[in-house]
Amino acid sequence: MKKLIAGNWKMNCSLEEAKLLIADVINGVYQNQALQGDNEFVIFPPFIYLPTVRHALGNHTFISFGAQDCSPHDKGAYTGDISASMLKDSACTYAIAGHSERRKYHCESNADIKAKAEQVIKNGMTAIVCIGETQEERDGGRAEEVVQKQLFESLPAGAHARNTVIAYEPVWAIGTGKTASETDILMMHSFIREALEEKLADAENMRILYGGSVNPENGPGILKTPNVDGVLVGGASLKAQDFLAIAG
Ligand code: PGA
């Protein structure tokens, strides 16, 4: 299985910067054919730059793109929301559900995230469902319990390996420069794999990504860790060179 290298731009970039960044990513992947063979890249720009990224990618098939969030509703009077069918119409193939910043700043519950992920897969896209414990929960010895609860309660009905990806992102590692150790990642990803096996027939094929301060120095090692099928990169995805160096 190819590694999934996902770049979450979050709420960054001017329009001009977004154009330059996607152009640099495309050129970088073109110049290094080996990157294309081993990896699948997906970019998550802010909603408003989705058409810009789509236009820049044209017919390139080695980089996909998606949305950082989507509405849990089909359509209707939900001011400011963007539905999964709109994302599908905009040629997105992925959408993230339940990033810890949405859980924290928008008070999203596991039930909200499940509903969002269900909209994503119902519209033929792949949902990236994010889970991860806080520092306090880890220090309290509750990391596995918290992660399992989030996983089971956020997993969309009808999830299988081709429509759902899990991203394990310990909250304490996001944007902090504190990466989980390879041993911690190994243990948690194996735990998630086993938990998925309780629920799904094709759990061994479901991708589990790691996210949290992934950079060109630690990325290649993390990607070699068993049960790590890719990475979700925030800060380092804002420089094409750093983003691509993570893939090797
Ligand atoms: P970071 O963000 O790489 O900046 O830590 C990761 C994420 O939030 O997905």
PDB file of C-alpha atoms and ligand atoms in Angstrom:
ATOM      1  CA  MET A   1       0.000   0.000   0.000  1.00  0.00           C
ATOM      2  CA  LYS A   2       1.287   3.472  -0.853  1.00  0.00           C
ATOM      3  CA  LYS A   3       1.905   5.812   2.070  1.00  0.00           C
ATOM      4  CA  LEU A   4      -0.586   8.664   2.311  1.00  0.00           C
ATOM      5  CA  ILE A   5       1.200  11.976   2.793  1.00  0.00           C
ATOM      6  CA  ALA A   6      -1.441  14.538   3.732  1.00  0.00           C
ATOM      7  CA  GLY A   7      -0.797  18.273   4.019  1.00  0.00           C
ATOM      8  CA  ASN A   8      -3.248  20.257   6.150  1.00  0.00           C
ATOM      9  CA  TRP A   9      -2.689  23.937   5.396  1.00  0.00           C
ATOM     10  CA  LYS A  10      -5.167  24.917   8.140  1.00  0.00           C
ATOM     11  CA  MET A  11      -6.079  28.647   7.999  1.00  0.00           C
ATOM     12  CA  ASN A  12      -2.864  29.753   6.321  1.00  0.00           C
ATOM     13  CA  CYS A  13      -1.753  31.385   3.040  1.00  0.00           C
ATOM     14  CA  SER A  14      -2.933  34.325   1.023  1.00  0.00           C
ATOM     15  CA  LEU A  15      -4.338  33.473  -2.397  1.00  0.00           C
ATOM     16  CA  GLU A  16      -0.966  34.248  -3.997  1.00  0.00           C
ATOM     17  CA  GLU A  17       0.858  32.116  -1.444  1.00  0.00           C
ATOM     18  CA  ALA A  18      -1.551  29.238  -2.022  1.00  0.00           C
ATOM     19  CA  LYS A  19      -0.887  29.395  -5.776  1.00  0.00           C
ATOM     20  CA  LEU A  20       2.876  29.370  -5.231  1.00  0.00           C
ATOM     21  CA  LEU A  21       2.717  26.585  -2.672  1.00  0.00           C
ATOM     22  CA  ILE A  22       0.660  24.206  -4.786  1.00  0.00           C
ATOM     23  CA  ALA A  23       2.867  24.968  -7.822  1.00  0.00           C
ATOM     24  CA  ASP A  24       5.960  24.127  -5.761  1.00  0.00           C
ATOM     25  CA  VAL A  25       4.425  20.870  -4.534  1.00  0.00           C
ATOM     26  CA  ILE A  26       3.510  19.835  -8.085  1.00  0.00           C
ATOM     27  CA  ASN A  27       6.993  20.691  -9.409  1.00  0.00           C
ATOM     28  CA  GLY A  28       8.678  18.920  -6.518  1.00  0.00           C
ATOM     29  CA  VAL A  29       6.759  15.709  -7.102  1.00  0.00           C
ATOM     30  CA  TYR A  30       7.404  15.907 -10.854  1.00  0.00           C
ATOM     31  CA  GLN A  31      11.122  16.318 -10.354  1.00  0.00           C
ATOM     32  CA  ASN A  32      11.353  13.275  -8.096  1.00  0.00           C
ATOM     33  CA  GLN A  33       9.613  10.382  -9.804  1.00  0.00           C
ATOM     34  CA  ALA A  34      10.457   8.048  -6.888  1.00  0.00           C
ATOM     35  CA  LEU A  35       8.089  10.061  -4.697  1.00  0.00           C
ATOM     36  CA  GLN A  36       5.198   9.201  -6.987  1.00  0.00           C
ATOM     37  CA  GLY A  37       5.857   5.468  -6.889  1.00  0.00           C
ATOM     38  CA  ASP A  38       5.805   5.052  -3.128  1.00  0.00           C
ATOM     39  CA  ASN A  39       3.367   7.697  -1.981  1.00  0.00           C
ATOM     40  CA  GLU A  40      -0.006   9.268  -2.507  1.00  0.00           C
ATOM     41  CA  PHE A  41      -0.185  12.974  -1.731  1.00  0.00           C
ATOM     42  CA  VAL A  42      -3.287  14.849  -0.647  1.00  0.00           C
ATOM     43  CA  ILE A  43      -3.551  18.555   0.063  1.00  0.00           C
ATOM     44  CA  PHE A  44      -6.096  20.178   2.361  1.00  0.00           C
ATOM     45  CA  PRO A  45      -6.239  23.912   1.572  1.00  0.00           C
ATOM     46  CA  PRO A  46      -8.757  26.280   3.163  1.00  0.00           C
ATOM     47  CA  PHE A  47     -12.189  25.868   1.494  1.00  0.00           C
ATOM     48  CA  ILE A  48     -11.866  29.080  -0.444  1.00  0.00           C
ATOM     49  CA  TYR A  49      -8.690  27.914  -2.199  1.00  0.00           C
ATOM     50  CA  LEU A  50     -10.096  24.549  -3.319  1.00  0.00           C
ATOM     51  CA  PRO A  51     -10.819  25.850  -6.862  1.00  0.00           C
ATOM     52  CA  THR A  52      -7.286  27.324  -7.011  1.00  0.00           C
ATOM     53  CA  VAL A  53      -5.716  24.001  -6.063  1.00  0.00           C
ATOM     54  CA  ARG A  54      -8.021  22.127  -8.421  1.00  0.00           C
ATOM     55  CA  HIS A  55      -7.079  24.423 -11.291  1.00  0.00           C
ATOM     56  CA  ALA A  56      -3.345  24.135 -10.556  1.00  0.00           C
ATOM     57  CA  LEU A  57      -3.521  20.340 -10.444  1.00  0.00           C
ATOM     58  CA  GLY A  58      -5.373  20.080 -13.755  1.00  0.00           C
ATOM     59  CA  ASN A  59      -5.039  16.484 -14.894  1.00  0.00           C
ATOM     60  CA  HIS A  60      -2.276  15.509 -12.470  1.00  0.00           C
ATOM     61  CA  THR A  61      -3.419  12.376 -10.748  1.00  0.00           C
ATOM     62  CA  PHE A  62      -0.591  11.891  -8.266  1.00  0.00           C
ATOM     63  CA  ILE A  63      -1.804  14.622  -5.930  1.00  0.00           C
ATOM     64  CA  SER A  64      -5.362  14.701  -4.631  1.00  0.00           C
ATOM     65  CA  PHE A  65      -7.054  17.370  -2.604  1.00  0.00           C
ATOM     66  CA  GLY A  66      -9.789  17.657  -0.058  1.00  0.00           C
ATOM     67  CA  ALA A  67     -11.443  19.785   2.606  1.00  0.00           C
ATOM     68  CA  GLN A  68     -10.427  20.349   6.211  1.00  0.00           C
ATOM     69  CA  ASP A  69     -13.992  19.920   7.417  1.00  0.00           C
ATOM     70  CA  CYS A  70     -17.558  19.539   6.155  1.00  0.00           C
ATOM     71  CA  SER A  71     -21.079  19.991   7.424  1.00  0.00           C
ATOM     72  CA  PRO A  72     -22.833  17.127   9.199  1.00  0.00           C
ATOM     73  CA  HIS A  73     -25.992  18.151   7.305  1.00  0.00           C
ATOM     74  CA  ASP A  74     -27.100  17.386   3.761  1.00  0.00           C
ATOM     75  CA  LYS A  75     -28.248  20.901   2.840  1.00  0.00           C
ATOM     76  CA  GLY A  76     -30.426  23.722   4.058  1.00  0.00           C
ATOM     77  CA  ALA A  77     -30.360  26.635   6.500  1.00  0.00           C
ATOM     78  CA  TYR A  78     -26.881  26.155   7.989  1.00  0.00           C
ATOM     79  CA  THR A  79     -25.176  29.501   7.401  1.00  0.00           C
ATOM     80  CA  GLY A  80     -21.464  29.179   6.815  1.00  0.00           C
ATOM     81  CA  ASP A  81     -21.491  25.398   6.417  1.00  0.00           C
ATOM     82  CA  ILE A  82     -20.174  23.593   3.347  1.00  0.00           C
ATOM     83  CA  SER A  83     -21.838  20.277   2.529  1.00  0.00           C
ATOM     84  CA  ALA A  84     -20.108  17.099   1.461  1.00  0.00           C
ATOM     85  CA  SER A  85     -22.001  17.145  -1.841  1.00  0.00           C
ATOM     86  CA  MET A  86     -20.583  20.638  -2.547  1.00  0.00           C
ATOM     87  CA  LEU A  87     -17.115  19.287  -1.863  1.00  0.00           C
ATOM     88  CA  LYS A  88     -17.781  16.387  -4.192  1.00  0.00           C
ATOM     89  CA  ASP A  89     -18.957  18.854  -6.862  1.00  0.00           C
ATOM     90  CA  SER A  90     -15.692  20.737  -6.351  1.00  0.00           C
ATOM     91  CA  ALA A  91     -13.783  17.521  -7.173  1.00  0.00           C
ATOM     92  CA  CYS A  92     -12.587  16.822  -3.632  1.00  0.00           C
ATOM     93  CA  THR A  93     -11.820  13.178  -2.979  1.00  0.00           C
ATOM     94  CA  TYR A  94     -11.084  13.529   0.734  1.00  0.00           C
ATOM     95  CA  ALA A  95     -12.389  15.456   3.735  1.00  0.00           C
ATOM     96  CA  ILE A  96     -11.068  15.587   7.282  1.00  0.00           C
ATOM     97  CA  ALA A  97     -13.526  15.031  10.134  1.00  0.00           C
ATOM     98  CA  GLY A  98     -12.806  15.745  13.766  1.00  0.00           C
ATOM     99  CA  HIS A  99      -9.450  17.458  13.709  1.00  0.00           C
ATOM    100  CA  SER A 100      -8.560  18.241  17.330  1.00  0.00           C
ATOM    101  CA  GLU A 101      -8.700  21.978  16.580  1.00  0.00           C
ATOM    102  CA  ARG A 102     -12.354  21.532  15.547  1.00  0.00           C
ATOM    103  CA  ARG A 103     -13.040  19.374  18.590  1.00  0.00           C
ATOM    104  CA  LYS A 104     -11.520  22.086  20.790  1.00  0.00           C
ATOM    105  CA  TYR A 105     -12.491  25.429  19.227  1.00  0.00           C
ATOM    106  CA  HIS A 106     -15.838  24.360  17.757  1.00  0.00           C
ATOM    107  CA  CYS A 107     -16.798  21.952  20.534  1.00  0.00           C
ATOM    108  CA  GLU A 108     -17.325  19.098  18.079  1.00  0.00           C
ATOM    109  CA  SER A 109     -18.409  15.858  19.715  1.00  0.00           C
ATOM    110  CA  ASN A 110     -17.744  12.332  18.523  1.00  0.00           C
ATOM    111  CA  ALA A 111     -21.370  12.217  17.331  1.00  0.00           C
ATOM    112  CA  ASP A 112     -20.833  15.385  15.221  1.00  0.00           C
ATOM    113  CA  ILE A 113     -17.688  13.894  13.726  1.00  0.00           C
ATOM    114  CA  LYS A 114     -19.403  10.612  12.945  1.00  0.00           C
ATOM    115  CA  ALA A 115     -22.190  12.532  11.180  1.00  0.00           C
ATOM    116  CA  LYS A 116     -19.632  14.517   9.156  1.00  0.00           C
ATOM    117  CA  ALA A 117     -17.683  11.404   8.199  1.00  0.00           C
ATOM    118  CA  GLU A 118     -20.926   9.719   7.154  1.00  0.00           C
ATOM    119  CA  GLN A 119     -21.711  12.653   4.850  1.00  0.00           C
ATOM    120  CA  VAL A 120     -18.234  12.362   3.356  1.00  0.00           C
ATOM    121  CA  ILE A 121     -18.473   8.666   2.573  1.00  0.00           C
ATOM    122  CA  LYS A 122     -22.098   8.895   1.449  1.00  0.00           C
ATOM    123  CA  ASN A 123     -20.884  11.351  -1.201  1.00  0.00           C
ATOM    124  CA  GLY A 124     -18.218   8.974  -2.474  1.00  0.00           C
ATOM    125  CA  MET A 125     -15.210  10.621  -0.843  1.00  0.00           C
ATOM    126  CA  THR A 126     -12.761   9.312   1.741  1.00  0.00           C
ATOM    127  CA  ALA A 127     -13.096  10.548   5.328  1.00  0.00           C
ATOM    128  CA  ILE A 128      -9.992  11.125   7.437  1.00  0.00           C
ATOM    129  CA  VAL A 129     -11.237  10.734  11.005  1.00  0.00           C
ATOM    130  CA  CYS A 130      -8.913  12.284  13.592  1.00  0.00           C
ATOM    131  CA  ILE A 131      -8.499  10.998  17.119  1.00  0.00           C
ATOM    132  CA  GLY A 132      -5.946  11.649  19.855  1.00  0.00           C
ATOM    133  CA  GLU A 133      -5.506  12.227  23.555  1.00  0.00           C
ATOM    134  CA  THR A 134      -4.474  15.392  25.413  1.00  0.00           C
ATOM    135  CA  GLN A 135      -1.325  15.642  27.539  1.00  0.00           C
ATOM    136  CA  GLU A 136      -3.434  15.460  30.677  1.00  0.00           C
ATOM    137  CA  GLU A 137      -5.148  12.284  29.498  1.00  0.00           C
ATOM    138  CA  ARG A 138      -1.795  10.703  28.632  1.00  0.00           C
ATOM    139  CA  ASP A 139      -0.273  11.716  31.958  1.00  0.00           C
ATOM    140  CA  GLY A 140      -3.297  10.206  33.667  1.00  0.00           C
ATOM    141  CA  GLY A 141      -2.667   6.876  31.918  1.00  0.00           C
ATOM    142  CA  ARG A 142      -5.887   7.194  29.909  1.00  0.00           C
ATOM    143  CA  ALA A 143      -4.513   7.624  26.387  1.00  0.00           C
ATOM    144  CA  GLU A 144      -5.730   4.264  25.059  1.00  0.00           C
ATOM    145  CA  GLU A 145      -9.134   4.541  26.711  1.00  0.00           C
ATOM    146  CA  VAL A 146      -9.692   8.034  25.245  1.00  0.00           C
ATOM    147  CA  VAL A 147      -8.470   7.075  21.794  1.00  0.00           C
ATOM    148  CA  GLN A 148     -10.643   3.957  21.697  1.00  0.00           C
ATOM    149  CA  LYS A 149     -13.740   5.880  22.747  1.00  0.00           C
ATOM    150  CA  GLN A 150     -13.134   8.552  20.110  1.00  0.00           C
ATOM    151  CA  LEU A 151     -12.469   5.864  17.504  1.00  0.00           C
ATOM    152  CA  PHE A 152     -15.573   3.815  18.196  1.00  0.00           C
ATOM    153  CA  GLU A 153     -17.868   6.819  18.561  1.00  0.00           C
ATOM    154  CA  SER A 154     -16.537   8.769  15.553  1.00  0.00           C
ATOM    155  CA  LEU A 155     -16.223   5.895  13.078  1.00  0.00           C
ATOM    156  CA  PRO A 156     -18.869   6.371  10.370  1.00  0.00           C
ATOM    157  CA  ALA A 157     -21.466   3.642   9.788  1.00  0.00           C
ATOM    158  CA  GLY A 158     -20.432   1.833   6.624  1.00  0.00           C
ATOM    159  CA  ALA A 159     -16.730   2.518   7.165  1.00  0.00           C
ATOM    160  CA  HIS A 160     -14.296   0.311   5.302  1.00  0.00           C
ATOM    161  CA  ALA A 161     -10.699   0.535   4.219  1.00  0.00           C
ATOM    162  CA  ARG A 162     -11.444   2.337   0.946  1.00  0.00           C
ATOM    163  CA  ASN A 163     -13.665   5.103   2.323  1.00  0.00           C
ATOM    164  CA  THR A 164     -12.166   5.822   5.746  1.00  0.00           C
ATOM    165  CA  VAL A 165      -8.696   6.670   7.048  1.00  0.00           C
ATOM    166  CA  ILE A 166      -7.865   7.104  10.734  1.00  0.00           C
ATOM    167  CA  ALA A 167      -5.429   9.831  11.793  1.00  0.00           C
ATOM    168  CA  TYR A 168      -3.908   9.417  15.243  1.00  0.00           C
ATOM    169  CA  GLU A 169      -2.883  12.894  16.313  1.00  0.00           C
ATOM    170  CA  PRO A 170      -1.985  13.272  19.990  1.00  0.00           C
ATOM    171  CA  VAL A 171      -3.188  16.774  20.871  1.00  0.00           C
ATOM    172  CA  TRP A 172       0.008  17.546  22.797  1.00  0.00           C
ATOM    173  CA  ALA A 173       2.079  16.935  19.673  1.00  0.00           C
ATOM    174  CA  ILE A 174       0.123  19.188  17.301  1.00  0.00           C
ATOM    175  CA  GLY A 175       1.969  22.376  16.440  1.00  0.00           C
ATOM    176  CA  THR A 176       4.138  22.052  19.541  1.00  0.00           C
ATOM    177  CA  GLY A 177       7.339  20.596  18.096  1.00  0.00           C
ATOM    178  CA  LYS A 178       6.888  17.672  20.556  1.00  0.00           C
ATOM    179  CA  THR A 179       6.560  14.546  18.424  1.00  0.00           C
ATOM    180  CA  ALA A 180       5.440  11.268  19.930  1.00  0.00           C
ATOM    181  CA  SER A 181       8.336   8.802  20.096  1.00  0.00           C
ATOM    182  CA  GLU A 182       8.437   6.011  17.539  1.00  0.00           C
ATOM    183  CA  THR A 183       7.714   3.570  20.400  1.00  0.00           C
ATOM    184  CA  ASP A 184       4.621   5.538  21.486  1.00  0.00           C
ATOM    185  CA  ILE A 185       3.451   5.694  17.873  1.00  0.00           C
ATOM    186  CA  LEU A 186       4.060   1.974  17.379  1.00  0.00           C
ATOM    187  CA  MET A 187       2.109   1.113  20.513  1.00  0.00           C
ATOM    188  CA  MET A 188      -0.837   3.380  19.786  1.00  0.00           C
ATOM    189  CA  HIS A 189      -1.105   2.436  16.114  1.00  0.00           C
ATOM    190  CA  SER A 190      -1.057  -1.277  17.023  1.00  0.00           C
ATOM    191  CA  PHE A 191      -3.736  -0.596  19.621  1.00  0.00           C
ATOM    192  CA  ILE A 192      -5.865   1.243  17.030  1.00  0.00           C
ATOM    193  CA  ARG A 193      -5.384  -1.573  14.526  1.00  0.00           C
ATOM    194  CA  GLU A 194      -6.579  -4.128  17.082  1.00  0.00           C
ATOM    195  CA  ALA A 195      -9.539  -1.944  18.025  1.00  0.00           C
ATOM    196  CA  LEU A 196     -10.504  -1.643  14.349  1.00  0.00           C
ATOM    197  CA  GLU A 197     -10.285  -5.416  14.006  1.00  0.00           C
ATOM    198  CA  GLU A 198     -13.082  -5.715  16.564  1.00  0.00           C
ATOM    199  CA  LYS A 199     -15.351  -3.608  14.346  1.00  0.00           C
ATOM    200  CA  LEU A 200     -14.387  -4.100  10.713  1.00  0.00           C
ATOM    201  CA  ALA A 201     -13.827  -7.022   8.391  1.00  0.00           C
ATOM    202  CA  ASP A 202     -11.049  -5.271   6.457  1.00  0.00           C
ATOM    203  CA  ALA A 203      -9.343  -3.519   9.380  1.00  0.00           C
ATOM    204  CA  GLU A 204      -5.877  -4.650   8.331  1.00  0.00           C
ATOM    205  CA  ASN A 205      -6.184  -2.570   5.155  1.00  0.00           C
ATOM    206  CA  MET A 206      -7.488   0.615   6.763  1.00  0.00           C
ATOM    207  CA  ARG A 207      -4.869   3.333   6.703  1.00  0.00           C
ATOM    208  CA  ILE A 208      -3.779   4.746  10.044  1.00  0.00           C
ATOM    209  CA  LEU A 209      -1.893   8.048   9.764  1.00  0.00           C
ATOM    210  CA  TYR A 210       0.216   9.724  12.415  1.00  0.00           C
ATOM    211  CA  GLY A 211       0.054  13.484  12.881  1.00  0.00           C
ATOM    212  CA  GLY A 212       1.697  15.931  15.272  1.00  0.00           C
ATOM    213  CA  SER A 213       4.861  17.934  14.549  1.00  0.00           C
ATOM    214  CA  VAL A 214       5.919  15.704  11.668  1.00  0.00           C
ATOM    215  CA  ASN A 215       8.883  17.270   9.855  1.00  0.00           C
ATOM    216  CA  PRO A 216      11.629  16.257   7.397  1.00  0.00           C
ATOM    217  CA  GLU A 217      13.843  15.003  10.250  1.00  0.00           C
ATOM    218  CA  ASN A 218      11.378  12.707  12.013  1.00  0.00           C
ATOM    219  CA  GLY A 219       9.016  11.930   9.089  1.00  0.00           C
ATOM    220  CA  PRO A 220      11.004   9.202   7.311  1.00  0.00           C
ATOM    221  CA  GLY A 221      11.466   7.258  10.592  1.00  0.00           C
ATOM    222  CA  ILE A 222       7.806   7.603  11.533  1.00  0.00           C
ATOM    223  CA  LEU A 223       6.758   6.377   8.091  1.00  0.00           C
ATOM    224  CA  LYS A 224       8.832   3.207   8.564  1.00  0.00           C
ATOM    225  CA  THR A 225       7.120   2.379  11.872  1.00  0.00           C
ATOM    226  CA  PRO A 226       4.839  -0.684  11.637  1.00  0.00           C
ATOM    227  CA  ASN A 227       1.131   0.170  11.285  1.00  0.00           C
ATOM    228  CA  VAL A 228       1.921   3.728  10.140  1.00  0.00           C
ATOM    229  CA  ASP A 229       0.346   4.082   6.702  1.00  0.00           C
ATOM    230  CA  GLY A 230       1.027   7.759   6.240  1.00  0.00           C
ATOM    231  CA  VAL A 231       1.242  11.124   7.965  1.00  0.00           C
ATOM    232  CA  LEU A 232      -0.986  14.157   8.431  1.00  0.00           C
ATOM    233  CA  VAL A 233       1.273  17.193   8.340  1.00  0.00           C
ATOM    234  CA  GLY A 234       0.369  20.716   9.450  1.00  0.00           C
ATOM    235  CA  GLY A 235       3.152  23.281   9.797  1.00  0.00           C
ATOM    236  CA  ALA A 236       5.673  21.477   7.598  1.00  0.00           C
ATOM    237  CA  SER A 237       3.148  21.240   4.736  1.00  0.00           C
ATOM    238  CA  LEU A 238       3.423  25.017   4.237  1.00  0.00           C
ATOM    239  CA  LYS A 239       6.853  24.646   2.636  1.00  0.00           C
ATOM    240  CA  ALA A 240       6.814  22.349  -0.384  1.00  0.00           C
ATOM    241  CA  GLN A 241      10.413  21.275   0.140  1.00  0.00           C
ATOM    242  CA  ASP A 242       9.800  20.253   3.762  1.00  0.00           C
ATOM    243  CA  PHE A 243       6.515  18.571   2.934  1.00  0.00           C
ATOM    244  CA  LEU A 244       8.039  16.445   0.204  1.00  0.00           C
ATOM    245  CA  ALA A 245      11.189  15.685   2.222  1.00  0.00           C
ATOM    246  CA  ILE A 246       8.964  13.945   4.779  1.00  0.00           C
ATOM    247  CA  ALA A 247       8.166  11.354   2.124  1.00  0.00           C
ATOM    248  CA  GLY A 248      11.884  10.691   1.669  1.00  0.00           C
TER     249      GLY A 248
HETATM  250  P1  PGA B   1       1.457  20.009  12.922  1.00  0.00           P
HETATM  251  O1  PGA B   1      -0.108  19.765  12.712  1.00  0.00           O
HETATM  252  O2  PGA B   1       2.175  19.141  11.909  1.00  0.00           O
HETATM  253  O3  PGA B   1       1.671  21.459  12.699  1.00  0.00           O
HETATM  254  O4  PGA B   1       1.762  19.571  14.319  1.00  0.00           O
HETATM  255  C1  PGA B   1      -0.598  18.492  12.447  1.00  0.00           C
HETATM  256  C2  PGA B   1      -2.085  18.539  12.297  1.00  0.00           C
HETATM  257  O5  PGA B   1      -2.734  19.330  12.995  1.00  0.00           O
HETATM  258  O6  PGA B   1      -2.669  17.808  11.483  1.00  0.00           O
END
